[in-house]
Structures are given as C-alpha cells and as structure tokens.
CSV table of C-alpha atoms and ligand atoms in Angstrom, one decimal:
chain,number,residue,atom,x,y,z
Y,8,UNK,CA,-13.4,-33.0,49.9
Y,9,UNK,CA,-11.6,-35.6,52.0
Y,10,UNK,CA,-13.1,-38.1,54.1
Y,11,UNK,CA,-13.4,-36.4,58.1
Y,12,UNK,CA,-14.2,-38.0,61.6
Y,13,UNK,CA,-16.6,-35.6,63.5
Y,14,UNK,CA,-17.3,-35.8,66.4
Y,15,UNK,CA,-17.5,-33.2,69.4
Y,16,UNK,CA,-19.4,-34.0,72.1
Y,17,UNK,CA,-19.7,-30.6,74.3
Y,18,UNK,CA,-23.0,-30.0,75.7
Y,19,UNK,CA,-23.7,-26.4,75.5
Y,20,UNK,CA,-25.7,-23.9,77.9
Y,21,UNK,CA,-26.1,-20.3,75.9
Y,22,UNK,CA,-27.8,-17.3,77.4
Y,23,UNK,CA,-27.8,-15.1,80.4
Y,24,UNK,CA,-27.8,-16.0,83.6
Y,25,UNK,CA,-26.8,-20.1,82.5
Y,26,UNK,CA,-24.2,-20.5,84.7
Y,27,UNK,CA,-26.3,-21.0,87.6
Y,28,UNK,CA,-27.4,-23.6,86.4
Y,29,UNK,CA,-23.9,-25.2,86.5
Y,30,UNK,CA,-24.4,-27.1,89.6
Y,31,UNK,CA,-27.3,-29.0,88.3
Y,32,UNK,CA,-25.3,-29.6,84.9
Y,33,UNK,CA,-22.2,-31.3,87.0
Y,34,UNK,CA,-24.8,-33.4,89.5
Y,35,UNK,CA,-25.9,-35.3,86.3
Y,36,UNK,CA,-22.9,-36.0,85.4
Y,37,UNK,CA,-22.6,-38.0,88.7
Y,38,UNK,CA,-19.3,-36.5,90.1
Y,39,UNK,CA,-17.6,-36.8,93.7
Y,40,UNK,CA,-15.6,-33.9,93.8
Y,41,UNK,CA,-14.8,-30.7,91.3
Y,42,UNK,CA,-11.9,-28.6,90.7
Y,43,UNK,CA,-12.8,-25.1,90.2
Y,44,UNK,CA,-9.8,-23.5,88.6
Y,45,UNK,CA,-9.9,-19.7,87.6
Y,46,UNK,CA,-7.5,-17.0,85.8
Y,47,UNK,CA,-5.9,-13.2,87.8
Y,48,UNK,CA,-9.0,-12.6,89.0
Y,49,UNK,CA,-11.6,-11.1,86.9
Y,50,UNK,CA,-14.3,-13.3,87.7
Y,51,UNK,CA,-13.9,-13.0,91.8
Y,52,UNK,CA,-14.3,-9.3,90.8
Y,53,UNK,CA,-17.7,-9.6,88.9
Y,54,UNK,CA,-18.8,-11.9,91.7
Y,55,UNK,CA,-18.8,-15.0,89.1
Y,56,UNK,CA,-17.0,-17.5,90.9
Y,57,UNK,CA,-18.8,-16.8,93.9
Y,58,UNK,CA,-22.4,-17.6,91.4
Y,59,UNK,CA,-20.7,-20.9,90.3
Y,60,UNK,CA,-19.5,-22.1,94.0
Y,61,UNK,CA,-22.9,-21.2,94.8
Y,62,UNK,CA,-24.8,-23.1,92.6
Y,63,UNK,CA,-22.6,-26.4,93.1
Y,64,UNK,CA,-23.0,-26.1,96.6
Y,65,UNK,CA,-26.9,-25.6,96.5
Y,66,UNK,CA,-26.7,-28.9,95.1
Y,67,UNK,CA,-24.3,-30.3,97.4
Y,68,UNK,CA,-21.4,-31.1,95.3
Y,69,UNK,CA,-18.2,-31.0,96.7
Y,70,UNK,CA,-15.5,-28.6,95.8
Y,71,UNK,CA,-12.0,-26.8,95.9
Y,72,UNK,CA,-11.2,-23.6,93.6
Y,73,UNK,CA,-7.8,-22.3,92.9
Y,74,UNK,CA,-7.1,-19.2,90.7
Y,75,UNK,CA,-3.6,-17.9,89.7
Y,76,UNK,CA,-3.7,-18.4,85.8
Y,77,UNK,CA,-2.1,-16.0,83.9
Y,78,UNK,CA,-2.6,-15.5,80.4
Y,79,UNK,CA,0.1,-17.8,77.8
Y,80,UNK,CA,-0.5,-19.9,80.7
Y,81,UNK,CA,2.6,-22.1,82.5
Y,82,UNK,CA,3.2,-25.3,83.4
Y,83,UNK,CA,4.6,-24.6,86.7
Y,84,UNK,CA,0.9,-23.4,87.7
Y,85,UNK,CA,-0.2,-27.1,86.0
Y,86,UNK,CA,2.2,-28.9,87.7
Y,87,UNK,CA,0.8,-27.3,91.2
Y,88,UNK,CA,-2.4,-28.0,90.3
Y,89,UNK,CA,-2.4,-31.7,89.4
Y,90,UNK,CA,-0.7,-32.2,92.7
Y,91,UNK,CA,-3.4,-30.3,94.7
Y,92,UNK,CA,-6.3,-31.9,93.0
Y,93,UNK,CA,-4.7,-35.2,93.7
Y,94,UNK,CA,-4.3,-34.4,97.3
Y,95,UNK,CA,-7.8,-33.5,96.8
Y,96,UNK,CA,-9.4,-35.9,95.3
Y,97,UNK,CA,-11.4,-34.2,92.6
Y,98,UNK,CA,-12.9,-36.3,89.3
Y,99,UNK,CA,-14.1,-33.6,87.4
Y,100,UNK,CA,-12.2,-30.0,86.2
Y,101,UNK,CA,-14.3,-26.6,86.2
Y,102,UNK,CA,-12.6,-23.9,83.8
Y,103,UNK,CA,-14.4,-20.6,84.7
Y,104,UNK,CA,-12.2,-17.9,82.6
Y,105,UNK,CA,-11.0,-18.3,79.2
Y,106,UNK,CA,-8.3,-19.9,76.8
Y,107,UNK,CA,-6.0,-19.7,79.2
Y,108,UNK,CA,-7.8,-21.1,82.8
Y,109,UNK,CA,-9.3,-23.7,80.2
Y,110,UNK,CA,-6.1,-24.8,78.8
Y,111,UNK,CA,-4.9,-25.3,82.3
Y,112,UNK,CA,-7.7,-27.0,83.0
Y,113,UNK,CA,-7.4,-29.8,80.2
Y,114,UNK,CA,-3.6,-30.0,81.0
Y,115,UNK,CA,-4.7,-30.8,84.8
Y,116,UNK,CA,-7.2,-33.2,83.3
Y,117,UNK,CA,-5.0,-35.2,82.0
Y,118,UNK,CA,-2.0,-34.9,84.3
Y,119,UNK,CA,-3.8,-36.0,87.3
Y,120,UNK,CA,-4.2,-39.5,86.0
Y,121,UNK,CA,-0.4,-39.8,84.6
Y,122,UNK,CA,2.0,-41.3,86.6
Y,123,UNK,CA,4.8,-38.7,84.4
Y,124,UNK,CA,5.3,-35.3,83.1
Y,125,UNK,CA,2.2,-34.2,81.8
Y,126,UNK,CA,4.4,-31.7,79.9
Y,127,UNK,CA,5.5,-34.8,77.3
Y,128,UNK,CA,2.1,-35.1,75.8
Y,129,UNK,CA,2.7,-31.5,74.7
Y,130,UNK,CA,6.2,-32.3,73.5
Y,131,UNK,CA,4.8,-34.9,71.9
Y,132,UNK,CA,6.8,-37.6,73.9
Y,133,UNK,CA,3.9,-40.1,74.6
Y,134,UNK,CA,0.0,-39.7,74.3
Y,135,UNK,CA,-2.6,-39.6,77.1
Y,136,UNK,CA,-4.7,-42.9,78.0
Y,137,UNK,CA,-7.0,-41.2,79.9
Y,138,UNK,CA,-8.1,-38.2,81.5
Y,139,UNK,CA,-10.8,-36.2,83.9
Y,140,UNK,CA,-13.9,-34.8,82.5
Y,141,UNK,CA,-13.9,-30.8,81.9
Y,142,UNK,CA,-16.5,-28.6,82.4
Y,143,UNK,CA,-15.9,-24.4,81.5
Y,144,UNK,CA,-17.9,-21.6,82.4
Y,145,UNK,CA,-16.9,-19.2,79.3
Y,146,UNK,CA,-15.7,-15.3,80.0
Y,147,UNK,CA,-13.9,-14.3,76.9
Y,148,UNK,CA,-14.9,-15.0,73.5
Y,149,UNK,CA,-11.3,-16.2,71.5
Y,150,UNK,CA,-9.6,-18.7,72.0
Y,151,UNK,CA,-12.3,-21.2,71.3
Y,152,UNK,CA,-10.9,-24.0,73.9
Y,153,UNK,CA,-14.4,-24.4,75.3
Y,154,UNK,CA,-15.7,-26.6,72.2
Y,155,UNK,CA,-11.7,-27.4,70.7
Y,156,UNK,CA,-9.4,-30.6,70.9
Y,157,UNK,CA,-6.6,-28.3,71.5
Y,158,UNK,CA,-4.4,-26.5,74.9
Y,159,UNK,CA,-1.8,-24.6,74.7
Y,160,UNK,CA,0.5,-24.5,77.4
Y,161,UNK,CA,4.4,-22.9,78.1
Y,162,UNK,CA,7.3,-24.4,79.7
Y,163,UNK,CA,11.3,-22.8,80.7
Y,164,UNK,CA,12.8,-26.1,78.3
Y,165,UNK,CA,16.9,-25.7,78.6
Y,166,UNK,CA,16.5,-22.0,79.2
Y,167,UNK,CA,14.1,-21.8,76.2
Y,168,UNK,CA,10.7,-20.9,76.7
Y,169,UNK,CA,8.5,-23.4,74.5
Y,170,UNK,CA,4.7,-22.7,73.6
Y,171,UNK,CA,3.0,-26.2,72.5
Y,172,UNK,CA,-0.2,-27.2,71.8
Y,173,UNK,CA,-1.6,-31.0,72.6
Y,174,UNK,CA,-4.9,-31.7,70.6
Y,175,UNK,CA,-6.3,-34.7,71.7
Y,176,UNK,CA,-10.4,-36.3,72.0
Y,177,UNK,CA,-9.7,-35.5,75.8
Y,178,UNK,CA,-9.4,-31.8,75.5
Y,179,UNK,CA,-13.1,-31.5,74.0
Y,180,UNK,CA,-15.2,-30.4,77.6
Y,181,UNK,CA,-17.9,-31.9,78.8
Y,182,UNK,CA,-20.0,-28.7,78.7
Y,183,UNK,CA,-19.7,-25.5,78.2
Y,184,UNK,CA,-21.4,-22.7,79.7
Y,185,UNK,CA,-21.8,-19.5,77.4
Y,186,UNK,CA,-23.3,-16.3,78.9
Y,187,UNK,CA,-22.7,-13.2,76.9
Y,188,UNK,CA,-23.0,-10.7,79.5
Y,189,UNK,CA,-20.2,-12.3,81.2
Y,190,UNK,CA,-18.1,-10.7,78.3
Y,191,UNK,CA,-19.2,-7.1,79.5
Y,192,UNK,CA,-16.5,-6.3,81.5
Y,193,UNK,CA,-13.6,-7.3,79.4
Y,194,UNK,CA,-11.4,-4.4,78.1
Y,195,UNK,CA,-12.0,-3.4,74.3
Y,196,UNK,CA,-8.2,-4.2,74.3
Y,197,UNK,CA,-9.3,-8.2,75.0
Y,198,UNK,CA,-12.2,-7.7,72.8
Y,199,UNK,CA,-10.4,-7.0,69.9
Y,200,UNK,CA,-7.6,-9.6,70.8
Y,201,UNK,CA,-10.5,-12.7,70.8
Y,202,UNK,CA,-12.2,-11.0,67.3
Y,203,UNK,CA,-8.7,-11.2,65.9
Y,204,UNK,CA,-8.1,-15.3,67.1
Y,205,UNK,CA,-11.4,-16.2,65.8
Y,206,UNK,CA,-10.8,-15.1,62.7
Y,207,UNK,CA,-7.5,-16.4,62.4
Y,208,UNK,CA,-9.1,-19.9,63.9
Y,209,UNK,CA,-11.1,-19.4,60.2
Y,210,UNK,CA,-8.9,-18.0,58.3
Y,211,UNK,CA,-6.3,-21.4,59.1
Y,212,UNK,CA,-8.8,-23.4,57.6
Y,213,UNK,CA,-9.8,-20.9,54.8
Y,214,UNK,CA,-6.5,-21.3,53.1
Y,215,UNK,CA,-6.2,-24.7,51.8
Y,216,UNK,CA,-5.1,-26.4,48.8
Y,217,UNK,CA,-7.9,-29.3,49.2
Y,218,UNK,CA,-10.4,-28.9,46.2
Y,219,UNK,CA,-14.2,-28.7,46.4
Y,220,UNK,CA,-14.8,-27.6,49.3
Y,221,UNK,CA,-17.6,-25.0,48.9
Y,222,UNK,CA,-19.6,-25.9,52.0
Y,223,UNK,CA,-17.1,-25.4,54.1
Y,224,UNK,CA,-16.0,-22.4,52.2
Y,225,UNK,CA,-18.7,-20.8,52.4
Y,226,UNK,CA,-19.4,-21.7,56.0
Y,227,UNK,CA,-16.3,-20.0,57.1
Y,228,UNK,CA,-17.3,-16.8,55.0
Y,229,UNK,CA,-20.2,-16.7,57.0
Y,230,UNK,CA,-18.5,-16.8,60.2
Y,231,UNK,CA,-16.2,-13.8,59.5
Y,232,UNK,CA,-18.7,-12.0,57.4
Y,233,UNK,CA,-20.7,-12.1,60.6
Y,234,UNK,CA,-17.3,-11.4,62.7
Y,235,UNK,CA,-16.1,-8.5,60.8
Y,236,UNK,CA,-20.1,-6.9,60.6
Y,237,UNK,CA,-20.7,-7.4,64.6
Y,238,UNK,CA,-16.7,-6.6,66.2
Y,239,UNK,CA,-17.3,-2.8,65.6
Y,240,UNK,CA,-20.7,-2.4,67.5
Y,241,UNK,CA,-19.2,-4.9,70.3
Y,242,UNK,CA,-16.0,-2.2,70.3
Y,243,UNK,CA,-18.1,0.9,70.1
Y,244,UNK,CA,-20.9,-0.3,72.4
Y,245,UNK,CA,-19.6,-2.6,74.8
Y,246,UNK,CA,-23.2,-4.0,76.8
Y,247,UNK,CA,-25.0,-4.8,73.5
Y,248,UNK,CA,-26.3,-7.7,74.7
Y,249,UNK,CA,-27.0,-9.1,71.1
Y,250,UNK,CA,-23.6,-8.5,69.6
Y,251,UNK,CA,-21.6,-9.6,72.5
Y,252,UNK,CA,-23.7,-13.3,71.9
Y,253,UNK,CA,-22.9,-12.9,68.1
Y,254,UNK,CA,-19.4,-12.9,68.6
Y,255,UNK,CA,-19.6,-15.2,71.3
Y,256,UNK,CA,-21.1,-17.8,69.5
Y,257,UNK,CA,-19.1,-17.3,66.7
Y,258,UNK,CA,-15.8,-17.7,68.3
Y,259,UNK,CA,-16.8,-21.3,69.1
Y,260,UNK,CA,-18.1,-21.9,65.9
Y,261,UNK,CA,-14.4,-20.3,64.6
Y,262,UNK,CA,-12.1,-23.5,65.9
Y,263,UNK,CA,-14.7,-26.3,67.3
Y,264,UNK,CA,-13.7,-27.8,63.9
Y,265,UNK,CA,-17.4,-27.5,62.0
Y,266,UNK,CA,-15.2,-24.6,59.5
Y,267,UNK,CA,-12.6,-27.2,59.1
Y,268,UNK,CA,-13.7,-30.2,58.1
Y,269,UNK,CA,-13.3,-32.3,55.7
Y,270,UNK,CA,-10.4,-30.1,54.4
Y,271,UNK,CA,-6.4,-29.7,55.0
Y,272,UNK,CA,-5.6,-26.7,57.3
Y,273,UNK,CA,-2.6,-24.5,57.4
Y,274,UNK,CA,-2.3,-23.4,61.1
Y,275,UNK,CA,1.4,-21.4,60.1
Y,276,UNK,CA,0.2,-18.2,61.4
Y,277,UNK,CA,-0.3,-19.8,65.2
Y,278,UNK,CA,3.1,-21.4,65.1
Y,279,UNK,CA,4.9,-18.3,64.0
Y,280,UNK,CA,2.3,-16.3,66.6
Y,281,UNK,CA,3.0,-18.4,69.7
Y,282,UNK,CA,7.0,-17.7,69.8
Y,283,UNK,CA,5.7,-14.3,69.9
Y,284,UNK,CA,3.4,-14.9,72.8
Y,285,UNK,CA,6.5,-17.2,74.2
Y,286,UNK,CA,9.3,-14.3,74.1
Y,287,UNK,CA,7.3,-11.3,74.8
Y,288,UNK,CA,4.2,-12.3,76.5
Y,289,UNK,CA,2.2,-10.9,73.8
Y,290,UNK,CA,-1.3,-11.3,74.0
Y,291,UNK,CA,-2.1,-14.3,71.4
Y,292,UNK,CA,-5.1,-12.0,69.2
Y,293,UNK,CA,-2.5,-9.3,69.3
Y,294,UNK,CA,0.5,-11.3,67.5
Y,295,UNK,CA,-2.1,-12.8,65.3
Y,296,UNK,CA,-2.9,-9.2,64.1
Y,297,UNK,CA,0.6,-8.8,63.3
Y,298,UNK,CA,1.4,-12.2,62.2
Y,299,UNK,CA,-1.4,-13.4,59.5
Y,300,UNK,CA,-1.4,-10.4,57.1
Y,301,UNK,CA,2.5,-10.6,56.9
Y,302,UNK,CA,2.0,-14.3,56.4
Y,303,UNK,CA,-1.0,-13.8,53.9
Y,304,UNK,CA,1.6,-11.4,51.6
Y,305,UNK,CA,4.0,-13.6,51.2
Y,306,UNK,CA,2.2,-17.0,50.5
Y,307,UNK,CA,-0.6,-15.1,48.1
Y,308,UNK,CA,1.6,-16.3,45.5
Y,309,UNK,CA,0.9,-19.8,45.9
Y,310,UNK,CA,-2.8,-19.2,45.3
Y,311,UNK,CA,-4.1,-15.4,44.2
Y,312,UNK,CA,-7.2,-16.6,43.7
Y,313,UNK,CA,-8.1,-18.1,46.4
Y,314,UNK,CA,-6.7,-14.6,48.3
Y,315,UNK,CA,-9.2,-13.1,45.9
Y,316,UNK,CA,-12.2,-15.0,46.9
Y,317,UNK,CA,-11.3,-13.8,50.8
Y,318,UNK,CA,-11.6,-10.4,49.6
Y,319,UNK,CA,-14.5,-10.3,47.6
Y,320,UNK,CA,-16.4,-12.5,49.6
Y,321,UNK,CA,-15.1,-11.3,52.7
Y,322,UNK,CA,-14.4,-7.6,52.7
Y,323,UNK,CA,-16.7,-6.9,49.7
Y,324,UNK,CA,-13.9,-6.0,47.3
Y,325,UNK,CA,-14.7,-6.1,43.9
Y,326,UNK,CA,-12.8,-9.3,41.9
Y,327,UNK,CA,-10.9,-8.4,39.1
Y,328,UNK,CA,-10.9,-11.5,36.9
Y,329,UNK,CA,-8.1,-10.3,34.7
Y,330,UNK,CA,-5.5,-9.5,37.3
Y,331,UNK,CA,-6.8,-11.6,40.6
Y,332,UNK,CA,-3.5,-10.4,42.4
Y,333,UNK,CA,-4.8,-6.9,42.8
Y,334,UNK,CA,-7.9,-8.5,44.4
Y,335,UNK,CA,-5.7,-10.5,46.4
Y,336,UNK,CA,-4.0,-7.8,48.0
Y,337,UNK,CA,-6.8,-5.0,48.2
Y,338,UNK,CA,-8.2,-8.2,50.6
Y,339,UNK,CA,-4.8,-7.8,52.7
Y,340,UNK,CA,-5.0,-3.9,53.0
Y,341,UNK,CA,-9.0,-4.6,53.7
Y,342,UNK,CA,-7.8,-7.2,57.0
Y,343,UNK,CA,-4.9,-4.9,58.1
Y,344,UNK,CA,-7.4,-1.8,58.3
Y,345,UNK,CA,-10.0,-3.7,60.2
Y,346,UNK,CA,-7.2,-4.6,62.5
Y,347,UNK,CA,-6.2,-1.4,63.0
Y,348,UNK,CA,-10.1,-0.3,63.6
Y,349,UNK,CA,-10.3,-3.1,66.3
Y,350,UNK,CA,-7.0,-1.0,67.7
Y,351,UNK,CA,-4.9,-4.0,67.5
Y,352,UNK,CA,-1.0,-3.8,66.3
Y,353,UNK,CA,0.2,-4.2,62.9
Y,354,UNK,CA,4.1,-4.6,63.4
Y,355,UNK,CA,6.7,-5.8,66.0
Y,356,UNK,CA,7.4,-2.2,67.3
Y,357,UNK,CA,3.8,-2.0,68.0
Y,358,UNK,CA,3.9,-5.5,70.3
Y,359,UNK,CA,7.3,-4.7,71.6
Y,360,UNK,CA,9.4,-6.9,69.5
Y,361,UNK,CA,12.8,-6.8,67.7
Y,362,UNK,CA,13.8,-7.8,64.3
Y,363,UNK,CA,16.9,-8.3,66.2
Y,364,UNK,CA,15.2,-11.4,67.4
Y,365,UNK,CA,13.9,-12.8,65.1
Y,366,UNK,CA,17.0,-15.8,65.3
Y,367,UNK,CA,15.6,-16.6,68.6
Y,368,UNK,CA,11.9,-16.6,67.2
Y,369,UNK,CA,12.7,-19.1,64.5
Y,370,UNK,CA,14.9,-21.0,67.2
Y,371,UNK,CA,11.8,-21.2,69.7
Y,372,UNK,CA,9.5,-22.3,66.4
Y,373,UNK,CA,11.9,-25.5,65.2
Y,374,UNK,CA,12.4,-26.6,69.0
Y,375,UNK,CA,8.4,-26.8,69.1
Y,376,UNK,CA,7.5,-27.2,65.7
Y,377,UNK,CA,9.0,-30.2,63.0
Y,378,UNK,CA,7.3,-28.6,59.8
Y,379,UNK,CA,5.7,-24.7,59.6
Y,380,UNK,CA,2.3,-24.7,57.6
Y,381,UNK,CA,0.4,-26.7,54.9
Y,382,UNK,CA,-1.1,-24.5,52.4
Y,383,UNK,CA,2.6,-23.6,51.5
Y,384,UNK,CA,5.0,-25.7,53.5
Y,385,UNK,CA,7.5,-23.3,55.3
Y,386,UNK,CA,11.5,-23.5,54.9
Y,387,UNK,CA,13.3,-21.7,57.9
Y,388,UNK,CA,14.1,-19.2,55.3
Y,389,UNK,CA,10.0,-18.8,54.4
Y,390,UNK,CA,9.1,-18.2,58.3
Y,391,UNK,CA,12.4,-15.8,58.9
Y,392,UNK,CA,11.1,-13.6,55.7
Y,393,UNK,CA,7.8,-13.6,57.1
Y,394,UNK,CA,9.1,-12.3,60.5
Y,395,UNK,CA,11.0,-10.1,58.6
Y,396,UNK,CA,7.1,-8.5,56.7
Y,397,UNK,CA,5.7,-8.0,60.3
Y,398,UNK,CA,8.7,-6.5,61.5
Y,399,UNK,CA,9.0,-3.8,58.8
Y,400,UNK,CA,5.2,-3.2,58.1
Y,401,UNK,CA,5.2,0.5,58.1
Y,402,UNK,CA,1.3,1.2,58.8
T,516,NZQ,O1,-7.2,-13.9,84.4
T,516,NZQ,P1,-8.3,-13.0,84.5
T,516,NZQ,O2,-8.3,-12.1,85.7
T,516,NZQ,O3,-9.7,-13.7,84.4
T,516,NZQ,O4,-8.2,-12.0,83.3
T,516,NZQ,C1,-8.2,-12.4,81.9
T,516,NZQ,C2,-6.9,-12.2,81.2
T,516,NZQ,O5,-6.1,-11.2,81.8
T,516,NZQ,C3,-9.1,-11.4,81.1
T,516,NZQ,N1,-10.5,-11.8,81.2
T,516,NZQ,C4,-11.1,-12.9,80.8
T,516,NZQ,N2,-12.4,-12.9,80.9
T,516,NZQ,C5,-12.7,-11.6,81.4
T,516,NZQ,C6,-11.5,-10.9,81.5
T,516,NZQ,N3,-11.4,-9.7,82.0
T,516,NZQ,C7,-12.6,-9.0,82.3
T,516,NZQ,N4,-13.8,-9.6,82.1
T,516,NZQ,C8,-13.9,-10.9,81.7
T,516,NZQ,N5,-15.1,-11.5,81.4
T,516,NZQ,O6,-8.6,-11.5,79.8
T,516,NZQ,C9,-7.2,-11.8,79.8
T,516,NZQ,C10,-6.9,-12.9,78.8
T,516,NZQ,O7,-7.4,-14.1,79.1
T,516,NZQ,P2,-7.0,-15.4,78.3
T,516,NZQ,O8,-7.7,-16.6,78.9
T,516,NZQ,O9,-5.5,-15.5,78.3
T,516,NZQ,O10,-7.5,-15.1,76.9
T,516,NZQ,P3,-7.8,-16.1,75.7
T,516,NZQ,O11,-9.2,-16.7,75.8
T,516,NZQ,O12,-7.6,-15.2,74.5
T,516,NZQ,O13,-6.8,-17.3,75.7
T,516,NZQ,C11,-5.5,-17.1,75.2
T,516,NZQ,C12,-4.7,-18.4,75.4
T,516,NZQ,O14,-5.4,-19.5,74.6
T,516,NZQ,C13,-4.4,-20.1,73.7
T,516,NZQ,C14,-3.5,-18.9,73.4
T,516,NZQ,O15,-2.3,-19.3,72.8
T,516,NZQ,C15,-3.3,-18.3,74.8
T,516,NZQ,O16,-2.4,-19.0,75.5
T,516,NZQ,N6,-5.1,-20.7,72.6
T,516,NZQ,C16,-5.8,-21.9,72.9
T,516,NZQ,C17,-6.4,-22.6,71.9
T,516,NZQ,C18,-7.2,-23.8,72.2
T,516,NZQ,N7,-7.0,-24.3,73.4
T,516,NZQ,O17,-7.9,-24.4,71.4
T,516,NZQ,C19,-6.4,-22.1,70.5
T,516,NZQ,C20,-5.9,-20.7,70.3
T,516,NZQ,O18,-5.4,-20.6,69.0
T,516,NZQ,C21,-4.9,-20.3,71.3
T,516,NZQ,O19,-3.6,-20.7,70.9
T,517,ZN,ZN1,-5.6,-18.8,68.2
C-alpha cells in the first residue's frame, strides 16, 4: 500500500427533510452573505429552492440566488457569476442541484477571490491561494462533487471546446446536505446516468497496479456490490425511500476518495468520457456506459486477473483459475448487460457519435490531457483503438 494524506473535512446532514435545516448549518458557520446558485430549474419546480431561501432567511442570513446551470457546465455562466457575487458581496457559495450547479459553484469559489482567469487553474496555468467556503444541498446522486476535490468545467479554447477538471483541498464543501427524497423526481434516464458515474468513480480506483491493497479492494467491492444489488429497485420503483438513500450514500462514498486511498488510480475512462460530454453534450454516466467496458477490453491484457477478481467478486461469475481470461471477460459481458438493464447506451450510435470523429476526440483529449491513464499508460494510438471498441460495439 502506499503512504496517503486523508483528509476531507465535509460535514454531512443525511435524511429527509435536512435541508431545512440549512439555514442553521450556514449561521454557525458565521457568514455575511450567501450565494445560492442552482441548475435549469428542477429544484424551483419541486419547490426546493424556495425550502432552502426559506430556511436561511428564518434565520436571517442574507442572500442572492441565481440558476441557469446547464449540465457539462460552462465557464461563461462562471465567469457571470463571480462577477455578480462580487458585486454582491457574498462569503460563502450554496450549490443546491448536482455535479454540475456544484462544479460551478467551486469554480465561483475560487474565482471570486482571483484577480485572473479562474479558467487557468483548470488549465493548469497557476494554482488557487484561496477560495470561499461551499456549502451544497445534494439532488442527484453521481457525480459525487458534494464530498470530492474535484470540478469539472467547459470552455470555447481556439474554437475547441475543452472539458477540464481542477482538484484542489478548496473544492471539498463545507457541508453537504443529503436528502434522498429529493432524488424522486429525477428521470430513470438520470438515475441510471449517476449509477453508471459512481461506479466508474470505483471502478478508476479498482484497476490499479499498486499491490496489497485488500482493504481498499474490498471496500470498493462493497460499494458496487451494493450499487449493482439496489440500481434495479431504484429504476423499477422510483419512491423507495430506502434504495434511493442506498445509492445516495454510495455515490459519495464512490469518489470522496475513502475507495482510493492509499493506492494509484487510473482515471482513463473520464478523460476519454469527457471529450464525449465536450463534442456532443453527452450526459457524463451515459459516455461512461459506453466508454469503460470498451476501455476494460482492451487493457484486460495488462492484468486478467485482476479483471477476474471484478467478475467474480463483483457480478458473481465463477473464476476459472486455469484460464482467468474467460473470467475476465464474462465480467465485461456481466457490466455491459447491467448497463443495458439500467437503459444506458453501449456504442457511439447509441449517444449520437461518429467514428468519423474520433480525430477530433483524441484532438480535444491531448489539448486537455498530457498523459491518458495509469493502470496502463495510453499512447494516442491506445485511446484512438479504444474509441474505435465503443464505436463498433455491436450490442
Ligand atoms: O438543472 P436542473 O433543472 O436541476 O436539472 C438537472 C440536469 O438536467 C437534473 N436534475 C438534477 N437533480 C434533479 C434533476 N431533475 C429532477 N429532479 C432532481 N432531483 O439532472 C440533470 C443532470 O444534472 P447534472 O448536475 O449535470 O448531473 P451530475 O450530477 O451527473 O453532474 C454531471 C457533471 O459533473 C461532472 C461531469 O463531468 C458533469 O459535468 N463530474 C464532476 C465530478 C466532480 N466534481 O468530482 C466528477 C465526475 O466524474 C464528473 O466528471
Ligand atoms: Zn464521473
């Protein structure tokens, strides 16, 4: 195992109904002013926002809310934001939405108190000295930004269209506020979107060439055993209370690091993922879907064993010790058929991509990315025949 830092200091508020409690959370926290920022509107509709202005206000903290995120979030939103909130005044961010409203958030965060682009942390150009708190008010279980390091944002570079990701100590909130029924209203399209990027947020980790690792191993088995047992009730019956907080709860524990310790982490799959989010506004689960068996075929190679052990331990598929290969790959055909169950896409044609463009994809991938993977470190040629396996999966 190799040494590890940990330390993630998000305060977090499970249950129904805890989001009314935000305004007392943020009082003790002692801040002047707080920017609410939200997503398209799916929380106005549900009457959410209105609950979280309500309870700030009852104990009379100041406030301004914005919405407008859309999902791959841009920076042109974050640039209009950290201009508002400094016109404001706020000292503290409120995220109520999901990866993408929290993403913007932390990218306000930060950009509020830089005198620059904020946009050259996440080219990594310079690194952030300081930042607002964050606080989020969780609606989607996925993307696992309310207890990660990490945001994503997207930015028009040169006519290119770059996703990049900043993790930084900044970017872990101060709180998080986790209500399952909040996660009733989401489409079983979104559903199965977050089920697929929390297992992905696992599997990242799961594939690793560090040695003795077992706890860790066998902590992020029990996170997708758990995933792949409760995503089918939360798909079939959509107000079960107990497996929408399941999955909730396990999509934070998927990426706030405690699967991941301790161990080297591949993270391939996202980078070859978000040029698909980047050129066709994919939804990020979705690409995923299509992206980490394709890259799962052609780096079993480098490990069949370890592919095995996914299987077995995973999807229940019996280890043959003679030929661990066949293992490997009745584990791939095990992943792509509970993708399909989830009704998520397998191939481009099923996300609306071209192999066509997969020149572009690679293109977008180099300008963010300097090296592709760690488990098996990716040559151009690697990620463009791993384009080329999503692209031509016949399912
Ligand atoms: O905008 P609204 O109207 O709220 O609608 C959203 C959006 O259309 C909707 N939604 C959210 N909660 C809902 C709801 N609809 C009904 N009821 C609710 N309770 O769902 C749609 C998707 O929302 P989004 O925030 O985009 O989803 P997600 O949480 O999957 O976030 C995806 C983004 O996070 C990034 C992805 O790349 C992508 O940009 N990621 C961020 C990470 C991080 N910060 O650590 C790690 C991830 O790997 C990922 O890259
Ligand atoms: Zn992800």
């Amino acid at each position: 195992m190799d040494n590890f830092n940990f330390h993630k200091p998000t305060a977090y508020y499970f249950g129904a109904g805890r989001e009314n409690e935000v305004g007392s959370i943020v009082k003790n926290l002692k801040v002047n002013k707080v920017f609410v920022i939200y997503g398209g509107g799916s929380c106005v509709r549900s009457g959410l926002l209105q609950r979280v202005e309500k309870s700030l206000a009852q104990e009379g903290i100041e406030f301004v809310s914005k919405g407008g995120v859309e999902p791959n979030p841009r920076a042109d939103l974050v640039y209009e934001m950290i201009d508002y909130g400094r016109e404001q005044q706020v000292d503290f961010v409120l995220a109520v939405g999901g990866g993408s409203v929290i993403d913007t958030a932390k990218a306000v965060a930060i950009g509020i108190l830089d005198n620059g682009d904020f946009f050259d942390f996440f080219l990594q150009k310079r690194a952030p000295t300081k930042a607002l708190g964050i606080g989020v008010v969780l609606t989607i279980p996925a993307a696992g930004s309310e207890g990660s390091n990490s945001a994503v944002i997207q930015k028009e570079v040169d006519g290119n269209v770059l996703k990049c990701g900043l993790s930084h100590a900044f970017n872990v909130p101060v709180f998080s506020i986790l209500n399952p029924e909040l996660t009733k209203t989401l489409p079983a399209y979104q559903t199965a979107c977050g089920v697929v990027d929390m297992m992905a947020h696992v599997m990242e980790r799961y594939f690793t060439n560090t040695p003795e690792v077992s706890i860790t191993d066998r902590t992020c088995e029990a996170v997708l055993c758990s995933i792949v047992e409760t995503a089918p009730r939360v798909i079939h019956d959509p107000n079960n209370y107990e497996a929408r907080a399941n999955i909730m709860w396990a999509g934070t524990l998927a990426h706030n690091d405690i699967c991941g310790v301790g161990r080297e982490q591949d993270w391939a799959t996202h980078a070859l993922e978000h040029q698909l989010s980047a050129l066709y506004d994919v939804a990020h689960g979705a690409g995923l879907a299509v992206m980490f068996p394709a890259w799962m075929e052609y780096t079993m190679a480098h490990n069949p064993m370890r592919f095995a052990q996914f299987a077995s331990r995973v999807f229940g598929v019996s280890m043959d010790f003679e030929d661990p290969k066949r293992t490997a790959k009745a584990g791939i055909v095990a992943l792509r058929s509970f993708f399909k169950s989830l009704g998520m896409p397998l191939n481009f044609e099923q996300i609306g991509a071209s192999i066509d463009d997969i020149p572009k994809l690679l293109k977008l991938l180099y300008l963010s990315k300097k090296s592709v993977g760690n488990f098996v470190h990716l040559t151009p040629e690697d990620c463009e025949a791993i384009y080329k396996i999503a692209a031509t999966y016949k399912d």
